PDB file of C-alpha atoms in Angstrom:
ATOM      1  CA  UNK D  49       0.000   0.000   0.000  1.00  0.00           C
ATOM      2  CA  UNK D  50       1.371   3.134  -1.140  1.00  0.00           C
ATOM      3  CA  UNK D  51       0.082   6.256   0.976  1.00  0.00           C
ATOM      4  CA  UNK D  52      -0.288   9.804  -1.031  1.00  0.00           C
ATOM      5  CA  UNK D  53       0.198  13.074  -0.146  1.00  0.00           C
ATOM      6  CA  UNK D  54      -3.797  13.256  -0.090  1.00  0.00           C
ATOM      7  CA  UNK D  55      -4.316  12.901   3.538  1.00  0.00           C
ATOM      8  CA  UNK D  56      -6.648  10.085   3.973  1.00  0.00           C
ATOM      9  CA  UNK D  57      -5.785   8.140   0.624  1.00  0.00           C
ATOM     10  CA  UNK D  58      -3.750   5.290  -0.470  1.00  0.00           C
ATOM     11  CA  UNK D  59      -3.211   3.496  -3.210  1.00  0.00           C
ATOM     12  CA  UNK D  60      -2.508  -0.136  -3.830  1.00  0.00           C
ATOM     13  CA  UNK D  61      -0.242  -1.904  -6.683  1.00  0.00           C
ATOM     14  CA  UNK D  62       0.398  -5.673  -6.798  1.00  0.00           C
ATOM     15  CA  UNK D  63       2.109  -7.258 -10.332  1.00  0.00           C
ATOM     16  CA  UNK D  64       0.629 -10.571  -9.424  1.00  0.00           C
ATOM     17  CA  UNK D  65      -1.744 -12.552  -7.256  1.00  0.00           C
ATOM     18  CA  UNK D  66      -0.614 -12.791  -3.683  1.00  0.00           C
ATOM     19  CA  UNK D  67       0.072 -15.078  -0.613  1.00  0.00           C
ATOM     20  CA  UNK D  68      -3.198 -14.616   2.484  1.00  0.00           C
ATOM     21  CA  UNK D  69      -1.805 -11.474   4.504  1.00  0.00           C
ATOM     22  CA  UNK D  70      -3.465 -10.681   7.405  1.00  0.00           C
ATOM     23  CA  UNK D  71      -3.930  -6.776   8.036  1.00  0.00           C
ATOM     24  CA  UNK D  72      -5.683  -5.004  11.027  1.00  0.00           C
ATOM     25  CA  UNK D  73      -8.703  -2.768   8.392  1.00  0.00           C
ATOM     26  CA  UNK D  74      -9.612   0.227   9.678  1.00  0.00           C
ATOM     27  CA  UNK D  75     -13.031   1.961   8.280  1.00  0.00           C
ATOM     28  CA  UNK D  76     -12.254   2.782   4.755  1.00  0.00           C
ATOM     29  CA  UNK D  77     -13.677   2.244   1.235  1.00  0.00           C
ATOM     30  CA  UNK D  78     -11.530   0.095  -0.937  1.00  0.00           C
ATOM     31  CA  UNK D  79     -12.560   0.968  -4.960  1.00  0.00           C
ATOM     32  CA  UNK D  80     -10.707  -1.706  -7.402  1.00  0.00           C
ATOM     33  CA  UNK D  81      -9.858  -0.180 -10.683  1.00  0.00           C
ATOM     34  CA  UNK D  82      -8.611  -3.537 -12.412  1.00  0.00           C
ATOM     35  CA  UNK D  83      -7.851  -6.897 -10.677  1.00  0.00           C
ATOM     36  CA  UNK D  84      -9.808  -8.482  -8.095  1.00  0.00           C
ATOM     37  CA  UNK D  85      -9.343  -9.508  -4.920  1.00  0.00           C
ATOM     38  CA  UNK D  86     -10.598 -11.985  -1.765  1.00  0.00           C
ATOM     39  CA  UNK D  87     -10.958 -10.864   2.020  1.00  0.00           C
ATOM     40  CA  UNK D  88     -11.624 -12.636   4.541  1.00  0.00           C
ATOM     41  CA  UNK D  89     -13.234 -12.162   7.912  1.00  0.00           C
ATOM     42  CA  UNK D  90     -13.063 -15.274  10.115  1.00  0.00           C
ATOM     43  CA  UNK D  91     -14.477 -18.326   7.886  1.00  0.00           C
ATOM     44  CA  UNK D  92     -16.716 -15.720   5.573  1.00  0.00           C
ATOM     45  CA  UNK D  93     -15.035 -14.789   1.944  1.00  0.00           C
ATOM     46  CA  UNK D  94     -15.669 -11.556   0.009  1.00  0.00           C
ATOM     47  CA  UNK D  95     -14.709 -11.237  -3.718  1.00  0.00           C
ATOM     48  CA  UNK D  96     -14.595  -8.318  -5.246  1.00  0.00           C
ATOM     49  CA  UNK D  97     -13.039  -6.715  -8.769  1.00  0.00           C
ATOM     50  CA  UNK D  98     -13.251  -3.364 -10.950  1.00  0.00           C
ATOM     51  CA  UNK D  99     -17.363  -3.559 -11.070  1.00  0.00           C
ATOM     52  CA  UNK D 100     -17.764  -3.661  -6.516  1.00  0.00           C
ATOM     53  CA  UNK D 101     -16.211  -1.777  -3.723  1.00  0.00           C
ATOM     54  CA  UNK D 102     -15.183  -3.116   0.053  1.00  0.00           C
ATOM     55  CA  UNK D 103     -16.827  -1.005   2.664  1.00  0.00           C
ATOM     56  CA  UNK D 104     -15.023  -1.806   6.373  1.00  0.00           C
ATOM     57  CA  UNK D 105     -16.950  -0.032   9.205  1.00  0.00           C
ATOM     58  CA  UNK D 106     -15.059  -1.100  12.275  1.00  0.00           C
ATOM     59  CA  UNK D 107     -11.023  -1.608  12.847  1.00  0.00           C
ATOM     60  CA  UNK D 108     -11.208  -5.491  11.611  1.00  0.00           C
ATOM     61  CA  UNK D 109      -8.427  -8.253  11.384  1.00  0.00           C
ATOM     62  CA  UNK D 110      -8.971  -9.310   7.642  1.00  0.00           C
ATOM     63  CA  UNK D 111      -6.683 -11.779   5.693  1.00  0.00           C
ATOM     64  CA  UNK D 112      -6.347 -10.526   2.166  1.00  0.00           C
ATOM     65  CA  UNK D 113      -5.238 -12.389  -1.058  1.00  0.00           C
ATOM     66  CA  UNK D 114      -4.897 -10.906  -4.690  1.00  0.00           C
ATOM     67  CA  UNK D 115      -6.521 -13.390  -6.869  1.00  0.00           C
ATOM     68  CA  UNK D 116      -6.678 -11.189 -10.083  1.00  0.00           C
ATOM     69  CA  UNK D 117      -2.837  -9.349 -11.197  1.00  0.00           C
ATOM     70  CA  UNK D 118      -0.383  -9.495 -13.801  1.00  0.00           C
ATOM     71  CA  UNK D 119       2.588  -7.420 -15.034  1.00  0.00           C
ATOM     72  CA  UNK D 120       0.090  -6.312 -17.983  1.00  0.00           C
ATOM     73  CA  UNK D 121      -2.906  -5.415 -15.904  1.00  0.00           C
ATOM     74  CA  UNK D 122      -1.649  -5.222 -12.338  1.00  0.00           C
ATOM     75  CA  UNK D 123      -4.050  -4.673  -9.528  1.00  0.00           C
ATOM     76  CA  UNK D 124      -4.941  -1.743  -9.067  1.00  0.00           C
ATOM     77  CA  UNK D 125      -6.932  -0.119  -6.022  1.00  0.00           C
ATOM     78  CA  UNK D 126      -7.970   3.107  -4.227  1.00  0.00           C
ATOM     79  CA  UNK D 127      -8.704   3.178  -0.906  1.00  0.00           C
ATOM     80  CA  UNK D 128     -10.137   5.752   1.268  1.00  0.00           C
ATOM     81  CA  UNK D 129     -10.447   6.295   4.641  1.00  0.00           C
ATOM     82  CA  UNK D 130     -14.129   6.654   6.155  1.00  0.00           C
ATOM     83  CA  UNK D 131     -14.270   9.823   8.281  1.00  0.00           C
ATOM     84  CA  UNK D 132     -16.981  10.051  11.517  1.00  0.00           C
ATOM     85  CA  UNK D 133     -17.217  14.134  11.625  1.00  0.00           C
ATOM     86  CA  UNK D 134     -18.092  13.954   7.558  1.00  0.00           C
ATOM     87  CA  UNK D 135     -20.928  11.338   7.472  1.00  0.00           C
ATOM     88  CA  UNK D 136     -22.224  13.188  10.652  1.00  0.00           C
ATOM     89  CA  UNK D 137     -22.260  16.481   8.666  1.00  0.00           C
ATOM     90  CA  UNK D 138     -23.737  14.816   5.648  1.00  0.00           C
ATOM     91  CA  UNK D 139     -26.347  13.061   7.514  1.00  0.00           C
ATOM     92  CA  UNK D 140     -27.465  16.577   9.751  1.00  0.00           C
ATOM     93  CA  UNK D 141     -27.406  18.184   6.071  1.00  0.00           C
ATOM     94  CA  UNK D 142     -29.411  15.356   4.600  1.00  0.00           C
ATOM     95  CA  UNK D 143     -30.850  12.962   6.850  1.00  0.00           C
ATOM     96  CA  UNK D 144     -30.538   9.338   5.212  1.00  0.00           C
ATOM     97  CA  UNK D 145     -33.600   7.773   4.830  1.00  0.00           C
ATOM     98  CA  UNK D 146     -34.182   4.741   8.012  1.00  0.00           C
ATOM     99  CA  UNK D 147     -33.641   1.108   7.925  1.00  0.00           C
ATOM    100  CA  UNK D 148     -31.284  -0.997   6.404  1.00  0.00           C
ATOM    101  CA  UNK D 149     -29.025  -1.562   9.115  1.00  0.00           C
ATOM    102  CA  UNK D 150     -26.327  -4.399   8.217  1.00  0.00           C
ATOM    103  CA  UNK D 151     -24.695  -6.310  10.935  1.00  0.00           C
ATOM    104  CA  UNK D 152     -21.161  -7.320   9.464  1.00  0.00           C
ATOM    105  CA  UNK D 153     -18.922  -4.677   9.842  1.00  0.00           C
ATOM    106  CA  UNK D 154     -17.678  -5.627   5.888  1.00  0.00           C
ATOM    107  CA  UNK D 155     -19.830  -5.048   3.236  1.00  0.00           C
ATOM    108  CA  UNK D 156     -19.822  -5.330  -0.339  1.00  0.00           C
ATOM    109  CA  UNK D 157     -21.793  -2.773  -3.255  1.00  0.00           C
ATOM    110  CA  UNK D 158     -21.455  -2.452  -6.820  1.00  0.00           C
ATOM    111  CA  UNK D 159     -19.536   0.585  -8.082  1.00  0.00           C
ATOM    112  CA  UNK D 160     -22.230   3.357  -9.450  1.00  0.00           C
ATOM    113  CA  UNK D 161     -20.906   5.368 -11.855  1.00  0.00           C
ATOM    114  CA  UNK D 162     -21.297   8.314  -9.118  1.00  0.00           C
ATOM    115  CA  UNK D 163     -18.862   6.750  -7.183  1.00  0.00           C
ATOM    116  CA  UNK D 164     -16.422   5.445  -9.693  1.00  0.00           C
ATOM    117  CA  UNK D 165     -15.708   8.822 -11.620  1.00  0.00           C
ATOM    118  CA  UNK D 166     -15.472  10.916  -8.006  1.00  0.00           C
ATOM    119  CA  UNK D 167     -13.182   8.435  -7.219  1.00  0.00           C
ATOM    120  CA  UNK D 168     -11.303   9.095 -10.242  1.00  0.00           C
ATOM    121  CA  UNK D 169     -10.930  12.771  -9.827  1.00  0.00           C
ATOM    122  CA  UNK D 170      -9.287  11.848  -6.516  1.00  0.00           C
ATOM    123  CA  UNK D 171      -6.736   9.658  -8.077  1.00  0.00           C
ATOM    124  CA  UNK D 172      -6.385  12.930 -10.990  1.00  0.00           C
ATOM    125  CA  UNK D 173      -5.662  15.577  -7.841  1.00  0.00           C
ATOM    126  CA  UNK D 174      -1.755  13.462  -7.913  1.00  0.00           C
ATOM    127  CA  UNK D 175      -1.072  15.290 -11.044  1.00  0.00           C
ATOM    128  CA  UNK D 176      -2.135  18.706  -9.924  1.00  0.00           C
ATOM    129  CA  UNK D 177      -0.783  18.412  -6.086  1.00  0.00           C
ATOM    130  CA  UNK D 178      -1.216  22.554  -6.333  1.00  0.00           C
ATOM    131  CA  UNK D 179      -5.304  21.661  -5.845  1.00  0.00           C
ATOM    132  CA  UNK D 180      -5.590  19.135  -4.225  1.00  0.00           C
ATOM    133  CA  UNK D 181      -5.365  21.218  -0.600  1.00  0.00           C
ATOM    134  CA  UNK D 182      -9.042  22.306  -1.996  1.00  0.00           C
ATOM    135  CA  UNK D 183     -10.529  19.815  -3.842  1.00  0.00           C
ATOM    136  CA  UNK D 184      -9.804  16.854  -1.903  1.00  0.00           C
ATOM    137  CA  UNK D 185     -11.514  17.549   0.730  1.00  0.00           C
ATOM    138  CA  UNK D 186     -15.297  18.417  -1.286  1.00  0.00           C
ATOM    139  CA  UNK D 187     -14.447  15.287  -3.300  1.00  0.00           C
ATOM    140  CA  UNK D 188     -13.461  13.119  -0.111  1.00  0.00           C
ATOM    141  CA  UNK D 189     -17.206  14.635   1.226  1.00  0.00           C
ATOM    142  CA  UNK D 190     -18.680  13.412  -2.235  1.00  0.00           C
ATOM    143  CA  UNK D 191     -17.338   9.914  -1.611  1.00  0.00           C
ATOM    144  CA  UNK D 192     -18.972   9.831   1.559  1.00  0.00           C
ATOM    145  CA  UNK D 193     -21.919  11.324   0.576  1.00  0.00           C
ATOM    146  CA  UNK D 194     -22.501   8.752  -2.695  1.00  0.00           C
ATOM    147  CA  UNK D 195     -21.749   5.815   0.216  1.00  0.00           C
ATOM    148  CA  UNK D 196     -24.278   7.102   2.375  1.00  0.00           C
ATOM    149  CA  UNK D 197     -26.788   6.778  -0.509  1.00  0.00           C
ATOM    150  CA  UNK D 198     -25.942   3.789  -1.810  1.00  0.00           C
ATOM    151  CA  UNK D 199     -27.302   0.275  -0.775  1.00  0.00           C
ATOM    152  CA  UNK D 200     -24.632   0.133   2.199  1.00  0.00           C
ATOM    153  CA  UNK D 201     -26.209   3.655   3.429  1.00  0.00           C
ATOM    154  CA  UNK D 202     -26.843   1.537   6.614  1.00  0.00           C
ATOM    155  CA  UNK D 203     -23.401   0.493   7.752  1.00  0.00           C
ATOM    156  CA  UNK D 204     -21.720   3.589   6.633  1.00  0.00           C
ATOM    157  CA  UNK D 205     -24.577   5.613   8.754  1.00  0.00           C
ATOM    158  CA  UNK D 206     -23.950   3.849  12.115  1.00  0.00           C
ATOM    159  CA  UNK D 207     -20.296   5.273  11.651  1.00  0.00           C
ATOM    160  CA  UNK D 208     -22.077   8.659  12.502  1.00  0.00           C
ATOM    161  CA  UNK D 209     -24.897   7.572  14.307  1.00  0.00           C
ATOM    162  CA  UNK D 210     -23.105   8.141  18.147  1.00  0.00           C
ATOM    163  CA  UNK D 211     -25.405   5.983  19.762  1.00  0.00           C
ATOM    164  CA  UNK D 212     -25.810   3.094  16.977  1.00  0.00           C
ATOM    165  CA  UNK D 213     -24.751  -0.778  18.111  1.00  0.00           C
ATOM    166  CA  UNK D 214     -22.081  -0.615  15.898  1.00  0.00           C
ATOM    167  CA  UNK D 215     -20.760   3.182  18.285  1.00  0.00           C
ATOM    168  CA  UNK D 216     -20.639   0.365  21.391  1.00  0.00           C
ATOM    169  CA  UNK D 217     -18.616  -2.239  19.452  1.00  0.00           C
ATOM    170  CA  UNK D 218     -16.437   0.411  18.068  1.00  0.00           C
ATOM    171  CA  UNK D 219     -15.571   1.390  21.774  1.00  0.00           C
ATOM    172  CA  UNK D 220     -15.204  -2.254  22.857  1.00  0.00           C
ATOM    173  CA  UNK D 221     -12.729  -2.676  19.648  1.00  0.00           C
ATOM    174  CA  UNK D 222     -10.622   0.592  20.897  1.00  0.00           C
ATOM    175  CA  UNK D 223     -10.212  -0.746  24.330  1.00  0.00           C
ATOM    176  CA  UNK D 224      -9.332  -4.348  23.399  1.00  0.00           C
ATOM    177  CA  UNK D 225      -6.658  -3.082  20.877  1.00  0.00           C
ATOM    178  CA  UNK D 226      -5.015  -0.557  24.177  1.00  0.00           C
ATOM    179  CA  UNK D 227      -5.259  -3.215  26.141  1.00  0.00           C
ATOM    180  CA  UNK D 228      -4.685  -6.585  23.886  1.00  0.00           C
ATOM    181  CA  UNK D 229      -1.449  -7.605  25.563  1.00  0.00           C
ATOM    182  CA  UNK D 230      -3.634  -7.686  29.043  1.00  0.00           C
ATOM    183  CA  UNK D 231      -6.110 -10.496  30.049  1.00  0.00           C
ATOM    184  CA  UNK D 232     -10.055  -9.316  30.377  1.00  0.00           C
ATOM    185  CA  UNK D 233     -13.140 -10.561  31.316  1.00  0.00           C
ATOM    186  CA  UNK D 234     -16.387  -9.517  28.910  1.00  0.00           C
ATOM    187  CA  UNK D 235     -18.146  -9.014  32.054  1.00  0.00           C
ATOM    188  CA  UNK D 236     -14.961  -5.990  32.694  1.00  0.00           C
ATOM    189  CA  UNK D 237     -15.457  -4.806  28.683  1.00  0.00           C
ATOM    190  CA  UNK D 238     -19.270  -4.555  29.343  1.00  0.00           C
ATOM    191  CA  UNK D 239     -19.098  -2.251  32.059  1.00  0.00           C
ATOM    192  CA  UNK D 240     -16.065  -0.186  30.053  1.00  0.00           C
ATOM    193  CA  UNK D 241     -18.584   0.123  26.504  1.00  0.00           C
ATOM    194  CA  UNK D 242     -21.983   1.056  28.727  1.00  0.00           C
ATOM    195  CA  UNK D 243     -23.438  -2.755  28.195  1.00  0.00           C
ATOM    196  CA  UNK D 244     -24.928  -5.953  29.656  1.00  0.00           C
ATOM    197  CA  UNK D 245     -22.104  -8.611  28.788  1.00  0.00           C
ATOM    198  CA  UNK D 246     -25.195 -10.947  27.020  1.00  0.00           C
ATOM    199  CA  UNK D 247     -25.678  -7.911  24.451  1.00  0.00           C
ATOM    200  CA  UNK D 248     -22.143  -6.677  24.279  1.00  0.00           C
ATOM    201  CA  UNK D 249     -21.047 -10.676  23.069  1.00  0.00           C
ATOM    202  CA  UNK D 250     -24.547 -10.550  20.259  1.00  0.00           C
ATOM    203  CA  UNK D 251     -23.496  -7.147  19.430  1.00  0.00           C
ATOM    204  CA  UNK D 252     -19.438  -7.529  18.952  1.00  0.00           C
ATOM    205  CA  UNK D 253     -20.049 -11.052  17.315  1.00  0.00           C
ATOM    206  CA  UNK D 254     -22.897  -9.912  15.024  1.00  0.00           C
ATOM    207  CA  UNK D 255     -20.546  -6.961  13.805  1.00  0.00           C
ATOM    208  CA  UNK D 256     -16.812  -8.681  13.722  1.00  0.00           C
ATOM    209  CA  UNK D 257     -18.192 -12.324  13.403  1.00  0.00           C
ATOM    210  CA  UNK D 258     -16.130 -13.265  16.538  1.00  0.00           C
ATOM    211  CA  UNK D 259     -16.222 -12.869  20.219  1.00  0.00           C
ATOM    212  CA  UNK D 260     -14.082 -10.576  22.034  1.00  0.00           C
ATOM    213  CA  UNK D 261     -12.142 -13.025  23.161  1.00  0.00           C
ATOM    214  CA  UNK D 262     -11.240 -14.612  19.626  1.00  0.00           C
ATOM    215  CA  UNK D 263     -10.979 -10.677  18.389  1.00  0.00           C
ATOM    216  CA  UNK D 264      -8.113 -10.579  20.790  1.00  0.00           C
ATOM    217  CA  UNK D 265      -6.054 -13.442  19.890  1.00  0.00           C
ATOM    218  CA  UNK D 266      -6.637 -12.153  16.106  1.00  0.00           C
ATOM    219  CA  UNK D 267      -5.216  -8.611  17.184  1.00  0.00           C
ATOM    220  CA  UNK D 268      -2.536 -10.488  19.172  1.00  0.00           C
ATOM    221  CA  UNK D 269      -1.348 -12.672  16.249  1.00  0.00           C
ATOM    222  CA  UNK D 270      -0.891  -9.836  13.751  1.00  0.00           C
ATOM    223  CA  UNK D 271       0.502  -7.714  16.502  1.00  0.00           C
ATOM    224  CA  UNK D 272       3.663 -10.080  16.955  1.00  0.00           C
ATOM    225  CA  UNK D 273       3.795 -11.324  13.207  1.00  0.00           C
ATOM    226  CA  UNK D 274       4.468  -7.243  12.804  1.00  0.00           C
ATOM    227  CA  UNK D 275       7.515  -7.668  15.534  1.00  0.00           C
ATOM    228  CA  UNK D 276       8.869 -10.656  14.111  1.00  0.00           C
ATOM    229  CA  UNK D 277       9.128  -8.811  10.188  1.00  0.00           C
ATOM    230  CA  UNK D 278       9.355  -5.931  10.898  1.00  0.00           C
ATOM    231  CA  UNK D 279      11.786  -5.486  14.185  1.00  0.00           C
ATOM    232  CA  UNK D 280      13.271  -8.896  13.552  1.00  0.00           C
ATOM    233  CA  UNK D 281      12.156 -10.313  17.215  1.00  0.00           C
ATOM    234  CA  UNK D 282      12.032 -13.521  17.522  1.00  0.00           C
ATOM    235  CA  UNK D 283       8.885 -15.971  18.178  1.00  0.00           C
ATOM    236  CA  UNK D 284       9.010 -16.822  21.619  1.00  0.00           C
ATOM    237  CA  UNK D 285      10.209 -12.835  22.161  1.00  0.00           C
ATOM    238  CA  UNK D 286       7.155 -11.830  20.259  1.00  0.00           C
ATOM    239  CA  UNK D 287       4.911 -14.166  22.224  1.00  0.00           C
ATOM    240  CA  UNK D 288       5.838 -12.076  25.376  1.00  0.00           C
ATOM    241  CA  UNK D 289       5.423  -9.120  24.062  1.00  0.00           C
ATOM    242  CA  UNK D 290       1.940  -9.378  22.862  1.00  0.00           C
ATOM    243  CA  UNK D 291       0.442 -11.228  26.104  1.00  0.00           C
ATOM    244  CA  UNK D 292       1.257 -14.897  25.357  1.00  0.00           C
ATOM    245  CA  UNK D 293       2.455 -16.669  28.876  1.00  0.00           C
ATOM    246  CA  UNK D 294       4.342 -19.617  27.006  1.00  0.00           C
ATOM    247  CA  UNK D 295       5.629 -19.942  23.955  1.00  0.00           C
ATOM    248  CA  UNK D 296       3.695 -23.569  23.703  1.00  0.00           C
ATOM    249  CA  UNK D 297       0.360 -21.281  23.885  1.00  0.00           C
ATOM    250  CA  UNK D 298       1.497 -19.054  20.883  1.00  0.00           C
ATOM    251  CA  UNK D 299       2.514 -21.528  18.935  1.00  0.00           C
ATOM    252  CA  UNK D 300      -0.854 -23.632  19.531  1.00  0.00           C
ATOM    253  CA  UNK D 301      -3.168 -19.910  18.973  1.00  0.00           C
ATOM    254  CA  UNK D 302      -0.537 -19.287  15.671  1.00  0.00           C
ATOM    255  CA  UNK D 303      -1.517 -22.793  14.290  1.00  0.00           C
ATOM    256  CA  UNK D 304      -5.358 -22.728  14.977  1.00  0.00           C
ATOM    257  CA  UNK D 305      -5.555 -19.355  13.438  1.00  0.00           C
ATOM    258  CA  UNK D 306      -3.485 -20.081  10.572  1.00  0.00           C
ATOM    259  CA  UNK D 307      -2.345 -23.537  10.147  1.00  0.00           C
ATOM    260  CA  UNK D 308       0.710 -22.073  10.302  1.00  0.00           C
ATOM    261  CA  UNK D 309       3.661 -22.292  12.838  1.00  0.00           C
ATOM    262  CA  UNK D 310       6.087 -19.065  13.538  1.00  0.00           C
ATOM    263  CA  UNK D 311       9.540 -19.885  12.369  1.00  0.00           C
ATOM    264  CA  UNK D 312      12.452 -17.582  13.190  1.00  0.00           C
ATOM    265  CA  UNK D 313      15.330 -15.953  15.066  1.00  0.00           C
ATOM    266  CA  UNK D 314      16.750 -12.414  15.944  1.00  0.00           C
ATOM    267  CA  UNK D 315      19.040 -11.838  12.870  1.00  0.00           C
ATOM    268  CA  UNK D 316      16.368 -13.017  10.341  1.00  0.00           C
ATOM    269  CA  UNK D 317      12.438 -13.853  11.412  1.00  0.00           C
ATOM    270  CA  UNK D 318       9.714 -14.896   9.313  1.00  0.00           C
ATOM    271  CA  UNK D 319       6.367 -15.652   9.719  1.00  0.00           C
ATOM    272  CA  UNK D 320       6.327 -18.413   7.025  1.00  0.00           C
ATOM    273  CA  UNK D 321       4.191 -17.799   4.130  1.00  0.00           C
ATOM    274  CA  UNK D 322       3.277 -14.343   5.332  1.00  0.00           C
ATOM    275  CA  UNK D 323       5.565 -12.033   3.580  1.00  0.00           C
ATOM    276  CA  UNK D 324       4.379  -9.400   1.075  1.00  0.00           C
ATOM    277  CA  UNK D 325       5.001  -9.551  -2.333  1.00  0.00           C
ATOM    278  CA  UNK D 326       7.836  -6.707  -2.704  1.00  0.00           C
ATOM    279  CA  UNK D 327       9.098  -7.387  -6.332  1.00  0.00           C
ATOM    280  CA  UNK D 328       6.698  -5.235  -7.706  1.00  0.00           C
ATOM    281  CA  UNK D 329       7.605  -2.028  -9.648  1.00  0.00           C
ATOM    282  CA  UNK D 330       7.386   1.236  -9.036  1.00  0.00           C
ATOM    283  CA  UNK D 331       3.753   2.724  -8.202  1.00  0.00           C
ATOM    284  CA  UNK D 332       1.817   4.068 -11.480  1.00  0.00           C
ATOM    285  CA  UNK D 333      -1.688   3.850 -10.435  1.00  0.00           C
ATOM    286  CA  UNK D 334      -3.239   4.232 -13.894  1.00  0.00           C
ATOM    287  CA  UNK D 335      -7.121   4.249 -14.161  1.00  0.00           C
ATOM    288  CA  UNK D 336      -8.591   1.925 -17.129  1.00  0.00           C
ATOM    289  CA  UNK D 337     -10.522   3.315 -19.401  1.00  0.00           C
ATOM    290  CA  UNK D 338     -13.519   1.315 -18.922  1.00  0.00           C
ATOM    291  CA  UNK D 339     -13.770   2.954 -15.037  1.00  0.00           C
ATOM    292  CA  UNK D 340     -11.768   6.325 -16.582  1.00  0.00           C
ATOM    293  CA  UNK D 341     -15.046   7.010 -19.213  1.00  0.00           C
ATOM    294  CA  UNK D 342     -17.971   5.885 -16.468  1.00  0.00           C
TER     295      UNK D 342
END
């Protein structure tokens, strides 16, 4: 992922299909502009290509995998970040009409031609950095505003909504990933979020299609794969770190979650079958013309 000097943007290049990596989502839109692509939350798959977008309304532990690249047509993808304050504008400007609530905090939409060419003129503002201090900003608001009037209008909305379900799991989430390395009770989250532990479990499950518990261990895994690549700790050093009393425990929670093992020492970790793709070529995010002329 390649992050722009338009706050709030980022684009994404691969030059082939990719390897599952596991990422921590926060809310964003994710627009493909050729190639396609497979998420996963927990044991439920999304596809999605040049002709549907990824809406993620809570901070989520996906695994991702490019199923759709080449060195011809790499994958190509625009992703922007969902902002609170602007859907809470938008909706006190115009309010959305009611109903339609989803549950999952990932959803998937076709691309309206709305959407695709606004998101185009954000991707255009990289030639003209001189305007983009203006204009990104009213066409970031137009992105938000086509998602709020789109057929995932109700997930987007309860990112404004202050007292929607999903404003309760969204607090849970914040204090599990401050506090991930600690050991908690959901009765102890309940009373942090303002909820009965019964509802809080419906709620967070119904949202992140896992308890709180297994939403730790996710945020716990991809908290110590990021020491072992990144600051070249080792496993049983990275099982510490993140909350793990034995290194038999992370090794058992690594394999459940992955079927994978962590392999690795000081000078030169991996987490096996994890790595990014990094072979790729420079970033030239160039828009088709089949999205370009919509």
């Amino acid at each position: 992922m390649f992050d722009t000097a338009v706050p709030g943007m980022a684009l994404i290049r691969q030059g082939q299909p990719t390897e599952r990596i596991p990422v921590l989502h926060q809310p964003a839109v994710c627009i493909i502009a050729q190639g396609a692509k497979v998420v996963m939350l927990g044991e439920e798959t999304y596809r999605y290509d040049a002709a549907s977008h990824l809406v993620v309304s809570v901070d989520l532990p996906l695994t991702g995998q490019v199923t759709e690249a080449s060195t011809e047509r790499p994958y190509l993808c625009l992703r922007i970040d969902l902002e609170p304050a602007v859907l809470i504008d938008l909706m006190a400007a115009r309010p959305p009409a009611p109903g339609g609530e989803g549950s999952r905090g990932v959803h998937l939409s076709r691309t309206t031609p709305e959407l695709a060419d606004a998101a185009v003129r954000m991707v255009r503002l990289l030639d003209n950095p001189g305007h983009a201090a203006v204009l990104a900003p009213l066409i970031r608001r137009e992105i938000h505003y086509w998602l709020l009037t789109g057929d995932q209008a109700g997930v987007v909305r309860q990112i404004g909504a202050p007292d929607s379900r999903l404003s309760h799991v969204t607090r849970a989430i914040a204090w599990i990933r401050d506090n991930y390395d600690r050991p908690f009770s959901i009765e102890a989250l309940a009373r942090e979020v303002g909820m009965s532990p019964s509802a809080l479990h419906q709620h967070f499950k119904a949202v992140t299609a896992m308890s709180p518990l297994q939403y730790q261990k996710q945020i716990r895994l991809q908290e110590a794969r990021r020491l072992m690549l990144s600051e070249a700790c080792d496993a049983q050093g990275a099982g510490f770190q993140v909350g793990y009393d034995s290194p038999s425990q992370f090794r058992e929670n690594t394999s459940a979650c992955s079927g994978r093992r962590p392999h690795g020492t000081r000078r030169g970790c991996a987490w096996k079958g994890c790595r990014p793709q990094s072979s790729d070529p420079p970033l030239n995010f160039a828009v088709p013309d089949h999205i370009r002329c919509v």
